[in-house]
Amino acid sequence: MTNQAPQSPAYPLPDGQAISTAAHEALNAHFAAVARLGRVMAVVTAAAVRDILTDNDHDAPFDAAHAELVEAADGSLHGTGRYWTADGTETSFTEAIGEHEAAMGVFGMNEWTPYLGYENQDVWKPLVTKLPDRNGQPAYRLDLAKAAALPLD
């Protein structure tokens, strides 16, 4: 069998300008969605700390000003249960509410915090202070008031 030159294109494609426009629109929508996800998950993280410390009583006072997050190998963040009060006192959910409740709270919080990661670090990095590594993982101190103030849209 001999090779013959194709008689027509193997498949039709949209106009090159249409492909370029669609690609740029899709990328812009993706980056906007990633930034929004970062904002929303930062707010969710602040809400989770409040809920853990108040047993979901949204009107109850609580003393957390910052919370520790560690970065996993995949770049996602996870809460540890360590936090700081407004006067700078370092404490933990365990000390505040007990071991079982704290463990359950951190477990629930970490349903959401891993959505903070490499892709949306432009959102959360301005909200954190770098801490010394914790067990070999990068650690950060999240400003909860700044996180809570982010727009959801």
Coordinates of C-alpha atoms in Angstrom, one line a residue:
M1 CA 0.0 0.0 0.0
T2 CA 1.4 3.4 -0.9
N3 CA 0.8 6.6 1.0
Q4 CA -1.4 9.1 -0.7
A5 CA -1.7 12.9 0.0
P6 CA -4.9 13.7 2.0
Q7 CA -7.8 14.8 -0.2
S8 CA -9.4 16.9 2.6
P9 CA -8.7 18.0 6.2
A10 CA -9.1 15.1 8.7
Y11 CA -11.6 17.1 10.7
P12 CA -13.1 20.6 10.7
L13 CA -12.1 23.3 13.2
P14 CA -13.7 26.6 14.2
D15 CA -12.0 29.7 12.9
G16 CA -8.7 30.5 14.6
Q17 CA -9.9 33.7 16.1
A18 CA -13.0 31.9 17.6
I19 CA -10.7 29.3 19.2
S20 CA -8.4 32.0 20.6
T21 CA -11.4 34.0 22.0
A22 CA -12.9 30.9 23.6
A23 CA -9.6 29.9 25.1
H24 CA -9.0 33.3 26.7
E25 CA -12.6 33.5 27.9
A26 CA -12.4 30.1 29.5
L27 CA -9.0 30.9 31.2
N28 CA -10.4 34.2 32.5
A29 CA -13.5 32.4 33.9
H30 CA -11.2 29.7 35.5
F31 CA -8.9 32.3 37.2
A32 CA -11.9 34.2 38.4
A33 CA -13.5 31.0 39.8
V34 CA -10.2 30.0 41.5
A35 CA -9.9 33.5 43.1
R36 CA -13.5 33.3 44.3
L37 CA -12.9 29.9 45.7
G38 CA -10.0 31.2 47.7
R39 CA -12.0 34.1 49.1
V40 CA -15.0 31.9 50.0
M41 CA -12.8 29.3 51.7
A42 CA -10.9 31.9 53.7
V43 CA -14.3 33.1 55.0
V44 CA -15.4 29.6 55.6
T45 CA -12.2 29.0 57.6
A46 CA -12.9 32.0 59.8
A47 CA -16.5 30.8 60.3
A48 CA -15.3 27.3 61.2
V49 CA -13.0 28.7 63.9
R50 CA -15.9 30.7 65.3
D51 CA -18.2 27.6 65.1
I52 CA -15.7 25.4 66.8
L53 CA -15.2 27.8 69.7
T54 CA -18.9 28.7 70.1
D55 CA -20.5 25.3 69.4
N56 CA -22.2 26.9 66.4
D57 CA -23.8 29.7 68.3
H58 CA -23.1 32.5 65.9
D59 CA -24.0 35.2 68.4
A60 CA -21.7 33.9 71.2
P61 CA -18.5 35.7 71.9
F62 CA -15.2 34.0 71.1
D63 CA -11.5 35.0 71.4
A64 CA -9.8 33.8 68.3
A65 CA -7.9 36.3 66.2
H66 CA -5.5 34.1 64.3
A67 CA -5.4 30.4 63.4
E68 CA -2.6 28.1 62.4
L69 CA -2.7 26.4 59.0
V70 CA -0.1 24.0 57.7
E71 CA 0.7 23.3 54.0
A72 CA 0.6 19.8 52.8
A73 CA 2.9 18.4 50.1
D74 CA 0.3 19.1 47.5
G75 CA 0.1 22.8 48.4
S76 CA -3.2 22.6 50.2
L77 CA -3.7 24.1 53.7
H78 CA -5.0 22.4 56.8
G79 CA -6.0 23.7 60.2
T80 CA -4.2 22.3 63.2
G81 CA -6.4 23.5 66.1
R82 CA -3.8 26.0 67.3
Y83 CA -4.9 29.6 67.5
W84 CA -4.1 33.0 69.0
T85 CA -6.3 35.4 70.9
A86 CA -6.4 39.1 70.2
D87 CA -3.9 39.8 73.0
G88 CA -1.5 37.3 71.3
T89 CA -1.9 34.4 73.6
E90 CA -1.3 31.1 71.9
T91 CA -3.8 28.4 72.7
S92 CA -5.6 25.5 71.1
F93 CA -9.1 24.2 70.5
T94 CA -8.3 21.3 72.8
E95 CA -7.5 23.7 75.7
A96 CA -10.6 25.8 74.9
I97 CA -13.3 23.1 74.4
G98 CA -11.8 19.7 75.1
E99 CA -10.0 17.0 73.1
H100 CA -12.9 15.2 71.5
E101 CA -14.8 18.4 70.5
A102 CA -11.6 19.9 69.2
A103 CA -10.7 16.9 67.1
M104 CA -14.2 16.8 65.6
G105 CA -14.0 20.6 64.9
V106 CA -10.6 20.4 63.2
F107 CA -11.8 17.4 61.2
G108 CA -14.8 19.4 60.0
M109 CA -12.8 22.5 59.3
N110 CA -10.4 20.5 57.2
E111 CA -13.3 19.5 55.0
W112 CA -12.9 23.1 53.6
T113 CA -9.4 24.5 54.3
P114 CA -7.7 22.2 51.7
Y115 CA -9.4 24.3 49.0
L116 CA -6.9 27.0 50.0
G117 CA -3.8 26.1 48.1
Y118 CA -1.3 26.8 45.4
E119 CA -3.9 27.9 42.8
N120 CA -5.4 30.6 45.0
Q121 CA -2.4 31.6 47.1
D122 CA -2.8 35.2 45.8
V123 CA -5.9 35.4 47.9
W124 CA -4.8 33.8 51.1
K125 CA -1.0 34.7 51.3
P126 CA -1.8 38.4 52.1
L127 CA -3.9 37.1 55.0
V128 CA -1.2 35.1 56.7
T129 CA 2.1 35.5 58.5
K130 CA 4.7 32.8 57.9
L131 CA 5.5 30.7 61.0
P132 CA 8.4 28.3 61.5
D133 CA 7.8 25.0 59.9
R134 CA 5.7 22.5 61.9
N135 CA 6.8 18.9 61.6
G136 CA 8.5 19.7 58.4
Q137 CA 5.5 21.4 56.9
P138 CA 5.3 25.1 56.1
A139 CA 3.0 26.8 58.7
Y140 CA 1.1 30.0 58.6
R141 CA -0.9 32.2 61.0
L142 CA -4.1 33.3 59.3
D143 CA -5.6 36.6 60.3
L144 CA -9.2 35.6 60.9
A145 CA -10.7 39.1 60.9
K146 CA -9.1 39.8 57.4
A147 CA -10.3 36.4 56.2
A148 CA -13.9 37.0 57.4
A149 CA -13.9 40.4 55.7
L150 CA -13.3 39.1 52.2
P151 CA -16.2 39.4 49.7
L152 CA -18.0 36.2 48.8
D153 CA -18.4 37.4 45.2

